[in-house]
Coordinates of C-alpha atoms in Angstrom, one line a residue:
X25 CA -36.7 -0.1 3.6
X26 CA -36.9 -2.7 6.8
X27 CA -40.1 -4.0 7.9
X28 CA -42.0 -1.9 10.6
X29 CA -40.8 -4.1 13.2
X30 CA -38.5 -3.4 16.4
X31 CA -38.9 -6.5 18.6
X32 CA -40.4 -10.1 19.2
X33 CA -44.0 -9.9 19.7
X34 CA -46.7 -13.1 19.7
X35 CA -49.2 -13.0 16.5
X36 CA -52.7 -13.3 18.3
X37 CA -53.3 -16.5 16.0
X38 CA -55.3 -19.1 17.3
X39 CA -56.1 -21.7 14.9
X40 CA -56.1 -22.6 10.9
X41 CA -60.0 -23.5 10.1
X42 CA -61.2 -25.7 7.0
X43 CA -63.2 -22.8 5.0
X44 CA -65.5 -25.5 4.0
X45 CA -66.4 -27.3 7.0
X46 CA -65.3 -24.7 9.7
X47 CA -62.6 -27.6 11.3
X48 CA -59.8 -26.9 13.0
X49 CA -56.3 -27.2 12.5
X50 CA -53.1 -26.2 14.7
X51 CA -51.5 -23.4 14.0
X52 CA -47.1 -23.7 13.7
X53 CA -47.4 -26.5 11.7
X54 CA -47.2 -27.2 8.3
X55 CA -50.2 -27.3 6.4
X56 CA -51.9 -27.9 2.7
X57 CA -55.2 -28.4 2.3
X58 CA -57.5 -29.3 4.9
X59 CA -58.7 -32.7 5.1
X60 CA -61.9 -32.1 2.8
X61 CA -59.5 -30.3 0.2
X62 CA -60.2 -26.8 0.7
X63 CA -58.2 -23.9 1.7
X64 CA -57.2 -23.1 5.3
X65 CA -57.7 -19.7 6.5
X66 CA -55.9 -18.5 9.5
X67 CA -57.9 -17.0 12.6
X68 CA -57.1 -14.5 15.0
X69 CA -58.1 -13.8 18.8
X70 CA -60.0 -10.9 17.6
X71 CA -60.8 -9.8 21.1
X72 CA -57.8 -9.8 22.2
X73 CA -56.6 -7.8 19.2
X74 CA -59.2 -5.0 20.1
X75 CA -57.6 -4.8 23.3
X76 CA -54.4 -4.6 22.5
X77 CA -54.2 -2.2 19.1
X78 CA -56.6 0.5 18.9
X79 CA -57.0 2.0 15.2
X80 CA -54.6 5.3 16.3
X81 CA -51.9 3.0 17.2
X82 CA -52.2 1.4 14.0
X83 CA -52.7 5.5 11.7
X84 CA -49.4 6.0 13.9
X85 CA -47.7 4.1 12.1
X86 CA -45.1 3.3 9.2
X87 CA -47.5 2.8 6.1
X88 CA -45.7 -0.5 5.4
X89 CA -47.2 -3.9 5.0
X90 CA -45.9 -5.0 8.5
X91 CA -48.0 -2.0 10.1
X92 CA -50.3 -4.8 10.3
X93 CA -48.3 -7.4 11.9
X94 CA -50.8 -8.2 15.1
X95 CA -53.3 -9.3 12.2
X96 CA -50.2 -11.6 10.3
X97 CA -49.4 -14.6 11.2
X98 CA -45.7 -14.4 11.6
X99 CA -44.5 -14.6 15.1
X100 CA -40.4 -14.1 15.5
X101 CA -39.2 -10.7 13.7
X102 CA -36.4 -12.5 12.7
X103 CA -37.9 -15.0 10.1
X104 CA -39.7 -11.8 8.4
X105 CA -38.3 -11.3 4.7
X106 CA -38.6 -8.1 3.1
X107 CA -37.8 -6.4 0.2
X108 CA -40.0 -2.9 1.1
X109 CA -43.6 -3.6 0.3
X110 CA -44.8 -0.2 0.6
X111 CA -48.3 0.9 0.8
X112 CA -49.2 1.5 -3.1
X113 CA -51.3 4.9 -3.8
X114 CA -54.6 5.6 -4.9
X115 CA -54.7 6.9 -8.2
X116 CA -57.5 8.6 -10.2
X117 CA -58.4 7.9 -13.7
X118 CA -61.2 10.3 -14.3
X119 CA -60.6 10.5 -18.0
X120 CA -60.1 7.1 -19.1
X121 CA -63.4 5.9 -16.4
X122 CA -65.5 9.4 -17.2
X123 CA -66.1 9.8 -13.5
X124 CA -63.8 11.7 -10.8
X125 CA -64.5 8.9 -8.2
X126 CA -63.0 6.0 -9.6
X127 CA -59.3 5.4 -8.6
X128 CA -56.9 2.8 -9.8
X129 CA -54.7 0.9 -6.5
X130 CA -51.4 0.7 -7.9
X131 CA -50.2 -2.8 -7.3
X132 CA -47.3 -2.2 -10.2
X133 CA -45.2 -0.2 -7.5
X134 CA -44.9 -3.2 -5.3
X135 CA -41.1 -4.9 -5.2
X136 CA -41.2 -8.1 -8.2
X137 CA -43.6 -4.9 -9.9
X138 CA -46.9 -6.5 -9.0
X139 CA -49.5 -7.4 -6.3
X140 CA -48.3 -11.0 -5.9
X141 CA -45.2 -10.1 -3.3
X142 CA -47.9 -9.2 -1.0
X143 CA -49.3 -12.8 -0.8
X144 CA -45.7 -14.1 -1.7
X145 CA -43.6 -12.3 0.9
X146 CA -45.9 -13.9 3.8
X147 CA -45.6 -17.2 2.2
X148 CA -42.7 -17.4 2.3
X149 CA -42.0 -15.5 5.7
X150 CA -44.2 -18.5 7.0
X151 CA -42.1 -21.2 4.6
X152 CA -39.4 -20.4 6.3
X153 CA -40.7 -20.4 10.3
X154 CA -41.7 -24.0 9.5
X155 CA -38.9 -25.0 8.2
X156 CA -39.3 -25.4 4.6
X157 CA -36.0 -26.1 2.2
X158 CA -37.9 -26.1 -1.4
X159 CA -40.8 -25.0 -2.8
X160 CA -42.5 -25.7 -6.0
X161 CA -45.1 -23.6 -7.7
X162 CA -46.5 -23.3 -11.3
X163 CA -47.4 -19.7 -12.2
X164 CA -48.6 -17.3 -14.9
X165 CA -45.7 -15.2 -14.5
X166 CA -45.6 -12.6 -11.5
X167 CA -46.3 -14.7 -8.7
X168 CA -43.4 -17.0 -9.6
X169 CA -41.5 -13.9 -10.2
X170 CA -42.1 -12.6 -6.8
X171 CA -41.4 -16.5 -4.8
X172 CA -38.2 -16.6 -6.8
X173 CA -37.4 -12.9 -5.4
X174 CA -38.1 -13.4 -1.5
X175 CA -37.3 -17.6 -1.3
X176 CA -33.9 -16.4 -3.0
X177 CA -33.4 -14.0 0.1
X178 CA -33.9 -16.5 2.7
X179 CA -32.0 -19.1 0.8
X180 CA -34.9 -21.6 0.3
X181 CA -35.0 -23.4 -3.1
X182 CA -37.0 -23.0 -5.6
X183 CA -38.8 -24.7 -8.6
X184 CA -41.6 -22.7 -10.8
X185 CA -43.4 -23.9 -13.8
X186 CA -45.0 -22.0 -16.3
X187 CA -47.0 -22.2 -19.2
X188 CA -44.9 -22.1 -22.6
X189 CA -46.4 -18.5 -23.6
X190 CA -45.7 -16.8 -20.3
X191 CA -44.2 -13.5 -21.1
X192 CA -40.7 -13.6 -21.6
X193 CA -39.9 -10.7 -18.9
X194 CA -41.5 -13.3 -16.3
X195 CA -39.3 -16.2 -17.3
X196 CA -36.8 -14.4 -17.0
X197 CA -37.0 -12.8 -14.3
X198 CA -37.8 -15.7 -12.0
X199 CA -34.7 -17.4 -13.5
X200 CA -32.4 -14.2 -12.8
X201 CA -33.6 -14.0 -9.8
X202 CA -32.6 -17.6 -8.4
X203 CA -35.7 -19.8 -9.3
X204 CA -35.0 -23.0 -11.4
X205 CA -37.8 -22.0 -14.3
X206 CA -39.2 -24.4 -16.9
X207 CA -41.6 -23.9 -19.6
X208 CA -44.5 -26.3 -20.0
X209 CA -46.9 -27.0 -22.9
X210 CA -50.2 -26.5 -20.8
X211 CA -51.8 -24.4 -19.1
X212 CA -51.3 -23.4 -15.4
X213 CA -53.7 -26.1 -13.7
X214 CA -51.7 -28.2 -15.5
X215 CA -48.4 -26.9 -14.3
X216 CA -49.8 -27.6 -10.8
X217 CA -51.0 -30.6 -11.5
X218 CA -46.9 -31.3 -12.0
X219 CA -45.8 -29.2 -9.0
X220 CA -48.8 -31.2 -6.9
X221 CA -47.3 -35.0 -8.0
X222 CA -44.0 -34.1 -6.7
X223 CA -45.1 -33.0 -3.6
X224 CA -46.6 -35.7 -2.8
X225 CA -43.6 -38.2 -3.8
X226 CA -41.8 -35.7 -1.1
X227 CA -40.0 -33.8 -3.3
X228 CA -41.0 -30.2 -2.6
X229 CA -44.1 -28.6 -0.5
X230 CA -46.3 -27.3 -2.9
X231 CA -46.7 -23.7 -3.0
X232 CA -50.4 -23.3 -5.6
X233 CA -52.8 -20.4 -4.8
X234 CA -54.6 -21.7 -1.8
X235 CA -52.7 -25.2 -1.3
X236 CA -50.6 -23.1 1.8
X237 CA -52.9 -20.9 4.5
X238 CA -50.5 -17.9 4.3
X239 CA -50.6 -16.0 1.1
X240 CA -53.7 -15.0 1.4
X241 CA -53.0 -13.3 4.8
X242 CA -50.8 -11.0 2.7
X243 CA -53.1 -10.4 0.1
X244 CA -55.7 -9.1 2.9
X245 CA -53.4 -6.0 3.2
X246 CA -55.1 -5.0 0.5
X247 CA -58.2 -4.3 2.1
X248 CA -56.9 -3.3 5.4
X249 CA -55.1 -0.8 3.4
X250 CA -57.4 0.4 1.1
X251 CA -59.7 0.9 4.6
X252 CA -56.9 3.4 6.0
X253 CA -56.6 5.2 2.8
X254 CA -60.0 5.9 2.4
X255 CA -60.8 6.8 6.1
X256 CA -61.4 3.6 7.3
X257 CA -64.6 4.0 4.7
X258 CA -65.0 1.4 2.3
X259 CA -65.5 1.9 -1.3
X260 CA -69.3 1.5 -3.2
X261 CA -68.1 -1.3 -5.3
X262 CA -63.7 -2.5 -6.1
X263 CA -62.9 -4.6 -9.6
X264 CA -60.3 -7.1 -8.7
X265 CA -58.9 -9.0 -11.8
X266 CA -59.9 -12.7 -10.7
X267 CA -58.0 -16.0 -11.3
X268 CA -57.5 -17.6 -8.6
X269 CA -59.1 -14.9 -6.0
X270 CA -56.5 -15.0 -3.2
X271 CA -56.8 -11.0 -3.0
X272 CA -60.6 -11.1 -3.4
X273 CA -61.4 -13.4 -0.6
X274 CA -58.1 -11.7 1.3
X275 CA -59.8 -8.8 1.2
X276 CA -63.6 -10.2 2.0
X277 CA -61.6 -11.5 5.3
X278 CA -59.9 -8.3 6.3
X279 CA -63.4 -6.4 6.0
X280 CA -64.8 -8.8 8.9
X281 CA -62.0 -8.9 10.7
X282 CA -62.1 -5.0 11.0
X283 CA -65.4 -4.7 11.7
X284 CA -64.5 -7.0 14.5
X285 CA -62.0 -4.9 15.8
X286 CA -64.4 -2.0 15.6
X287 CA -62.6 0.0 12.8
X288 CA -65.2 0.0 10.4
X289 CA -68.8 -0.7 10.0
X290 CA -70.9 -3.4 8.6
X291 CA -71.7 -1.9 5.5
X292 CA -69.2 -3.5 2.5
X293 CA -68.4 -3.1 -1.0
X294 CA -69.9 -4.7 -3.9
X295 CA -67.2 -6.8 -5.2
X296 CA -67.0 -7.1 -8.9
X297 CA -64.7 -10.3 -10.3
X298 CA -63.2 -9.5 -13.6
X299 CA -62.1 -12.1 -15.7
X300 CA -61.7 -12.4 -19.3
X301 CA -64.6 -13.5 -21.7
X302 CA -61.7 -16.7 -23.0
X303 CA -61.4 -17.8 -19.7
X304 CA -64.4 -17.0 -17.3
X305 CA -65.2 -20.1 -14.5
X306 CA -66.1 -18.1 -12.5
X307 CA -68.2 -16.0 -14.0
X308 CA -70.6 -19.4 -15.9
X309 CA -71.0 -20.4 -12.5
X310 CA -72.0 -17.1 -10.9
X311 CA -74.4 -16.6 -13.7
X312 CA -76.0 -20.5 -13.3
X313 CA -76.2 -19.7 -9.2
X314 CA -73.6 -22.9 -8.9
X315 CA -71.0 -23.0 -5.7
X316 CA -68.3 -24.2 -7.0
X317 CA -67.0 -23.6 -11.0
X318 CA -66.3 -26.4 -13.5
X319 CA -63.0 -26.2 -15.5
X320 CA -62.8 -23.5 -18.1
X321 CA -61.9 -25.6 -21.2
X322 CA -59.7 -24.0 -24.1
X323 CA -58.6 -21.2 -21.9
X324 CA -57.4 -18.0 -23.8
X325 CA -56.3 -14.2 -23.1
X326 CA -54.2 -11.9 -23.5
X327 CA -54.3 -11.0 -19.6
X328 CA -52.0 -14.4 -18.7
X329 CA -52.7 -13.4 -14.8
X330 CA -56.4 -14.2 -15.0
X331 CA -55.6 -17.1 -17.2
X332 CA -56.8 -19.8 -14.5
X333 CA -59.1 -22.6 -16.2
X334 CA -60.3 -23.4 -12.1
X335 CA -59.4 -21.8 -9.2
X336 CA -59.7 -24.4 -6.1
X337 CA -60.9 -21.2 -4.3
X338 CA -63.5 -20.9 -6.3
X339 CA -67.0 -21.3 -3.7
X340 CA -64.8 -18.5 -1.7
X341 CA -64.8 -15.9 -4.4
X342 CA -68.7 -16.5 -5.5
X343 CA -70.1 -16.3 -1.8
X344 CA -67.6 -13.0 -1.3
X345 CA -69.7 -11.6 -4.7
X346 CA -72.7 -12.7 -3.8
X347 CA -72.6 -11.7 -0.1
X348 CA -71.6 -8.1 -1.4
X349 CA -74.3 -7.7 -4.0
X350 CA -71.7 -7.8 -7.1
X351 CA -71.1 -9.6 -9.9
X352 CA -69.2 -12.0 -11.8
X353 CA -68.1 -9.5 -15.2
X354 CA -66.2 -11.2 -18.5
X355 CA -64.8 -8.4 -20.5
X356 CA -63.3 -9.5 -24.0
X357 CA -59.4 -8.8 -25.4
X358 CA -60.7 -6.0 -27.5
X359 CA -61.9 -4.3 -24.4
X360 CA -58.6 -5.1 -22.4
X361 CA -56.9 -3.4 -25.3
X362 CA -58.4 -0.8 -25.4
X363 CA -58.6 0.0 -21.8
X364 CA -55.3 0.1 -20.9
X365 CA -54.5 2.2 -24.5
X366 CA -57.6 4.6 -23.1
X367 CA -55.7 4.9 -19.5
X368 CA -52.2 5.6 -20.4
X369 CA -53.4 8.3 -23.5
X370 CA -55.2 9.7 -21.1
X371 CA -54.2 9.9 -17.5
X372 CA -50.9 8.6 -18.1
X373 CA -50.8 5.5 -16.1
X374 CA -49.9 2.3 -17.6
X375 CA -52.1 -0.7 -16.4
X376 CA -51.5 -4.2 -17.0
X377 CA -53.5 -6.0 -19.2
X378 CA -55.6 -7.5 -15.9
X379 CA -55.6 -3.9 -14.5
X380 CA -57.2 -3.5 -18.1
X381 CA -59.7 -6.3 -17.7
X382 CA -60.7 -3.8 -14.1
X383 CA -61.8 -0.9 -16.4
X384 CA -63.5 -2.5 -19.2
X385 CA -65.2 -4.1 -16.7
X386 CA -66.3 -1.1 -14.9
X387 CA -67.3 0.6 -18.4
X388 CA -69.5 -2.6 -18.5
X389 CA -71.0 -1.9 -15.3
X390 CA -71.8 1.3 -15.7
X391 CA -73.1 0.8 -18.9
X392 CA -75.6 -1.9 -17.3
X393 CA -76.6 0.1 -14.4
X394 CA -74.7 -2.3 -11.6
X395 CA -72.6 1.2 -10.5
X396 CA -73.4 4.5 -10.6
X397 CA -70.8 7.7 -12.1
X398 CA -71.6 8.8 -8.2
X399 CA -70.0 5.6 -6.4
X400 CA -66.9 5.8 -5.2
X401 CA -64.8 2.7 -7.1
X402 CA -61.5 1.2 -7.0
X403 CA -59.9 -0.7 -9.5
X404 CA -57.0 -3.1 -9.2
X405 CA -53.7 -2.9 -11.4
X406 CA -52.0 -6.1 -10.2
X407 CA -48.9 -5.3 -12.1
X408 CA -46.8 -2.8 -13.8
X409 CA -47.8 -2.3 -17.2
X410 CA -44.0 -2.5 -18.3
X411 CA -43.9 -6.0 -17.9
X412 CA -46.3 -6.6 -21.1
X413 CA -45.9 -5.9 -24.5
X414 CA -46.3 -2.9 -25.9
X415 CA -47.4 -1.6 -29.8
X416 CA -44.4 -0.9 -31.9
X417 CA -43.3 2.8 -31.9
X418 CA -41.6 3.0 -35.4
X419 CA -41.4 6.5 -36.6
X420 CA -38.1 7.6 -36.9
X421 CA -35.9 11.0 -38.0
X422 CA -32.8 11.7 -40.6
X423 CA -30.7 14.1 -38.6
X424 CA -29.0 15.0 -42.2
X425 CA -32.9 15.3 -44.3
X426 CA -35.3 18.5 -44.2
X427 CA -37.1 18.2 -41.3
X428 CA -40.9 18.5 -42.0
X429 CA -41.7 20.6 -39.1
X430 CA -45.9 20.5 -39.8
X431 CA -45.5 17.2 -39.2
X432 CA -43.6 16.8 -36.3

């Protein structure tokens, strides 16, 4: 598949702002943090957008990624890298959630098999504009998966870092797929701790969630998306498996940025962050009404995605909750396990173990009274469930014995 693009055509970009002191930066140039340390976010001439694209123009359409493209930042066509990011369906799960109205977004059927080569694939679109050569990054698997996939296409270099228990499918496919991959004994703050030391010695721009302004203006697809498949009507409430939040606050963006443009309303979602009960930052800091979230110490789940001991991000994702009327939600392994075993027994689609985390979280909810059965919910899978581990299937059958046929 090609991107939905036919020729040249000016982003409507105007600026990169500081999203914790509102100041500005210039946009076509290269960019980390902002001067206070925070992420950059990228802003648009709205009004000028409204002018240009109305909402039929945009339900006309391709149902790619790059449908989008007067809300991306990429300006020339011919620095766009794709490998057919395809709009992923809505799927329900009324077995596995006991309610008709909740419906998983299938992230799995992106290309790299997960969410991350949405954020990735604009990266690294926007790497290359500016002129990057190599890129670093440490990573819990499927993001580095997915940088090692589209820098490899463009020819730019890279170098991930990964904790030493990553799964093995994720090493290995960031090394088969042209990424120099190393294994460290930490944990993925840690990694970028590494990765951030050599950029600054000049060795490699840094590529961590949030230390570039352009992954999260991929992510944001998800929500101008999941607007378009749902009638440009938001969901009651969306479970998005939170580490480091580029897709929660991605999204949070997209829904003002439409409302600007006059394609939805004002009213918005509650946004539930899920994160695992080993390693919940952001959900201590919700809970004590703090801003920002102290390191989660000891870190440990088996959902390796939402693994993230702090998430530099993290005053972003708790005003996003709290603006919506959500909550911060720490589901235990147990739970995961479960969840995902509930989901493929029963409506036959495999979730990761994050996409997991989603449903025992909304189980949670419900159980508490934060959603209703009647509220229409999305969950997240960020990744194909094939990726993970799966229980040992170890019944076998002699061809040349009696077949016990009761038991079969």
């Amino acid at each position: 598949m090609s991107p939905n693009l036919t020729t040249d055509r000016p982003t409507f970009v105007t600026h990169l702002e500081c999203s914790l002191t509102g100041e500005r930066y210039a946009a076509d140039e290269l960019h980390n943090l902002s001067a206070a340390g925070k992420p950059l976010l990228v802003r648009y001439d709205l009004a000028a957008v409204r002018g240009f694209l109305p909402r039929a123009m945009v339900e006309a359409r391709a149902t790619d990624l790059w449908r989008w493209r007067e809300l991306l930042p990429v300006r020339r066509t011919g620095n766009i890298v794709s490998l057919g990011e395809i709009e992923t369906p809505l799927v329900p799960i009324a077995k596995s959630a006991g309610s008709p109205n909740v419906l998983v977004k299938d992230e799995g059927r992106l290309p790299t098999g997960s969410f991350k080569a949405r954020g990735l694939v604009m990266a690294v679109a926007m790497a290359k504009e500016l002129g990057v050569t190599r890129i670093a990054m440490p990573t819990n698997g499927n993001a580095g998966a997915a940088l090692a996939a589209y820098a490899s296409r463009v020819g730019i270099e890279t170098i991930v870092l990964c904790p030493d228990d990553t799964p093995e499918v994720n090493v290995r496919e960031i090394a088969l797929q042209g990424g120099r991959v190393y294994r460290v004994n930490g944990l993925i703050d840690e990694c970028g701790a590494i990765v951030a030391k050599g950029a600054a010695e000049g060795r490699w721009f840094d590529f961590s969630t949030l230390k570039e302004p352009y992954r999260i203006e991929g992510k944001k697809t998800m929500g101008l998306e999941l607007a378009a498949q749902l009638g440009w009507k938001l969901p009651d409430a969306i479970f998005y498996p939170t580490g480091g939040g580029t897709g929660l606050i991605g999204m949070w963006k997209a829904f003002a940025e439409m409302e600007a443009l006059g394609w939805i309303g004002s009213d918005r979602p509650k946004m539930f962050a899920v994160q695992a009960s080993g390693c919940a930052p952001i959900v201590r800091a919700f809970e004590a009404g703090e801003e920002h979230a102290e390191r989660w110490e000891d870190a440990h789940t088996i959902a390796a995605g939402i693994r993230v001991p702090k998430a530099i991000g993290d005053f972003l994702i708790l005003r996003a909750v709290r603006e919506s009327g959500g909550r911060a939600l720490a589901v235990g392994d147990p739970a995961i396990v479960q969840a995902v075993t509930d989901c493929a027994r029963r409506d036959g689609l495999l979730l990761c173990p994050e996409g997991g985390a989603t449903l025992a979280a909304y189980r949670q909810a419900l159980a508490d009274g934060l959603v209703d059965e009647d509220d229409r919910v999305v969950l997240f899978n960020c990744a194909t469930g094939l990726k993970y581990p799966m229980p040992a299937a170890t019944a076998t059958l002699d061809k040349n014995a009696p077949i016990d046929w009761d038991a079969l």
